[in-house]
Phi, psi and omega in degrees: 000130181289157178302324180296315180293325178295315178296320179296320179294321178295318178297318181296322180292337181272349183288139176251173179299318175300325179295315181294318179295317179296320178296319179294318180295317180297321178295317179298318178295323178295318179295321178297324178288322181295315182273006174055052179272134183239167180128164183300316181294316181290326177295316178296324178295320178295321178297315177297325179296321178296314179297318179295322178296319177297317179298314179295324178295317178297317179297318180295319179297317179297316179294317180295321179296314179298319180291322181291316186276002177292323181279135177297324178300314179295323177299315180294321179296315179297316178299319179296320179297315182287328183278319188249311190281317181298315176301323178295317177299318179296319179295317178297317178298320178295319178297317179297318179295316178297320178296319179297316178297316181298313181291327176296315179293324178295316178296316178297321179297316181299318180295312180298316183297317181296314181295318180291327175298320179289325176296318178295325178296317178297319179296321179295322179297316180296324178293319178296321178296319180296316180294316180295326180295326180287334185260010179291148176299157183292336183280351181272129181284165180300314183295318179295319179298315181295322181293318181294315181295320179295318180296318179297317181296319178296319182297326184273322194244004182297328181289320180281330182237078182297137180080018182298130178241132180235126180221155179236140178202167177263003181270116182245016183296320181298318179297319181294328181287323186262342182251345175048068174095352179274158183270352182207160175210142176215129180167193177276128182236124178253117178241106185068236179254023177242147179232138182210157170275113191237139173231124177244129180215138176272129177241140180292150182222160181296332183256005181143229181239142175233157183247124174261129183240126175243127181230134172240103182297135176277097183242170175304324177294319179297316182295335180291344181260358187268137171045078185294343179281349180268167178267231179291141182231138175220126174256132182248117173287137186249154173225157183294142176263116185258007179115181183093187181292121182289137175243111184086196185274136176266126184250115178276141176214112184065231179267000184251163176236140185230159173225162184289128178259318183205126176269146175237113186255130180297139182275135176059034176248120177230163178291135181294159177290149179293138180279334176208177191290334175257083180211064185288148178290150177245120177268134188232137174237125180219177180223146175247146180268131180224166175254130180256126177241111181278163179292338179276006179089356180284135183240134174240113189287337183225092175240128183286148169243116186279123180253126178238125181204173178224169183198161174264132177303327180297318180293321179292324178295318177298323179294323178294316186280355176290343181271003183272357175069218186289337181272009183301312181297322179296316179296319179297316179296319178297318179297318180293317180297317178298319178298319179295318179297314178299319179295317178298317179297318180295317178297317179297318179295320180294315180296318179298313178299320180295316181295314180297317179298316180295321181294316180295311184292327179292320178297317179294320179297320177297318178295320179295317177298321177295323177296326176297320176297319180296319179298330178277358178091008179264103181262008179272346181289139180234141177281132180285129181260118183253333185228144180269071179226193183296323177294323175296319176297321178297317178297319179296319177297322178296317178299317178295321180297313180295324177296317179295317179297318178300316178295319179297319179295320178296318177296319179297319178297318177297320180296319178295319177297319179294318178298322177296317178295320179295321178299319177295318179297322179296319178296319178296318181294320178300329178285341178283328176289150181298125180280331177231146182272140179298152179249096179241129181302130177083010181232126174240126187233139172217154179211147176227133176229120176247114182280141175288333177237195183295325177239156187253151173262357176273153183217136172222157181202147175233121184232122177276119184267328178204176180302337181242358182248138177221136177259132179241122183230146173215139183216158176229113183275140179296140181086187181220171172077213189297315183298318179293322179295322179295318178294324177297319179297321179295318179295318180297318180295319180293320181296312183290329177295334179275326187265335182271050175229160183293135178083010181292342180291341180263358182291137179291139178296327179295317180295317180299311183293325179296318178298317178297322180297315179297321179300314181290321181298320185279339187244005178227168179286173182292335183268008181249131180206175181209139169273145189211136174231129180227134178221142176240123183249132176253108183290341181284318181260354182059038181255137179238114175253139185209162170217134182247108181263080175072006181273159175301137187293124170292162180223152182247122182255129179209123177056045176079359178253167183222134178235126182276142179253091190239008180280137181166259182167206186278175183294161179278146172095010182250305183237125189289319187261026182289140181259123182262168182241144180251139176250151181212142179204161177262130187267133176285157179299148178058038176276162182234115178263127182233123172243152188203164175255169183294339179295343181274336183251353184267351177303138182249149175273189184293344180263004179083013180270133179284157178295313171078165182289322183298314180293327177296317178297317179299319178295324179290318178298325183295331183241026187295338180276352182280174178289158182303320181293322178292323177296317181296315180294323180295319179294319176299315181295323180296317179295318180292322178294324178295320180286330179076012180212144180282352181286141182249138174268338183213165177293141181241122181223138176217138174238140182231126179234122176267119182254101183289000000 
């Protein structure tokens, strides 16, 4: 399955009934919009489609966010973006916004300053004309004085004030309407659909007062000379908006609303070329305050003139730095150097964050990939260690952990195989012990064997040789566990091969034990041996013949007394030609024969004292009248009670035979 189909299947599995219904509604609304279907039902369907689209968008964002943030790498990248990159973007956006505001205000200031400088210039000219008019000689007529003063003003200021008009009259009504009692006025004056830089001043005359008027019409030619650092300039004359269908943009000012009445566009003014690649144009909208004088005599003292223009930030920056004097170049160089240093620091921080993020996420991804191998049961995979840091230590610890787990699993597998083998050995060993007790008149036999481990190194056997003869054997194999069980099986096979033949009841115990000794010497190592006790009882003659090959002496209890059976010789499996001794005795009626292994007398109490043969004999004498099974269980319980713990250090075996 391709990744696209897998992702599509995952998305489909996550869809709910509301998601499917919303998708159907959104599709229906889209089709209605495409085919331009109208009507109440289709309008309502489009409304539902918008709501369903919003719901699906929220669901998609939530699913995408969960899928995106599942990976640690994506989480770190998102965290890095929010911690480092987003604040930088916000700072850059704030700087750009502040720069735009600054350059807008700078451009508006330059336009206002230039126009107001020219208004002040017009006002100064009118003041100079008034002063010069007062100081004219008496022989100069009024008309000659006005002509001379006007000619001088034109000669000096026509270049700075193109279209300058100077007139004299005795009508001062306009000044009184717009200046209300003042002797002069200077500013922007809008009369009808014309705008001009106007100065009105009253000058004294021999016959009374006269008004000198200076006007500079705001024309496209005039605007082409204003604020040379700016680009294209357009002044919009405004008129009151009295209601109705709005045409164009409505501009609010104070409590009034205005709309554009007439635009005045500067002639031959275009935006300057960019000085470098980051030099975007700045569009500026500002307003100038003017006085409106209507033809009907109505005066509006504050009517806005909307100024729209653009500029290059580079030209405005040069204009700002022209005021720095001789240190201007030094300040510019310092600003550039600081910018380069900040840029270098930001690039270094970004690269460092990227490298660290990649290193962390790669280490985690390697660990995650290694975990996938572990889940599949492959503990041989190792994480590559590239850096000697905490992540490298983590990877090394992971490698050690997987190696240890692999070794533990291998050990566990070996242990399970060994347990299986031990279980099989235990089953085999259980088959070596007599499954049924021989039936000999006057003889009752019981035996208990408790292994210290899963399999025992102790061995006992009961073999019926004839209707009146029974062989009783007990042995203790050196060592424990599997090796002892194997030697026990070999001993059992050799013993039964000797006794399960015709006439074995007459076989000498010395001969039998010698043969077993040779068998063990020849077929086992030097460090393997066994203690062995064998006795043959004839119930007809009440005769007991025995040989003890290095085993703990069995004892015969009769009438409250105890006799040890210790004639024999050394252990089996050490010396091949060793000569053993046979013991024989006549058994009294109702005697009790007890054989045992060393595990029954070696348990120690809290003082380090062994249970011992004497205490075992006393315990047997105490219960000699009981049945053989009760005697065997009592002896086992006495030894465990002496030790005070159910744990065994060695195999414990006891056989009890009641000889009637």
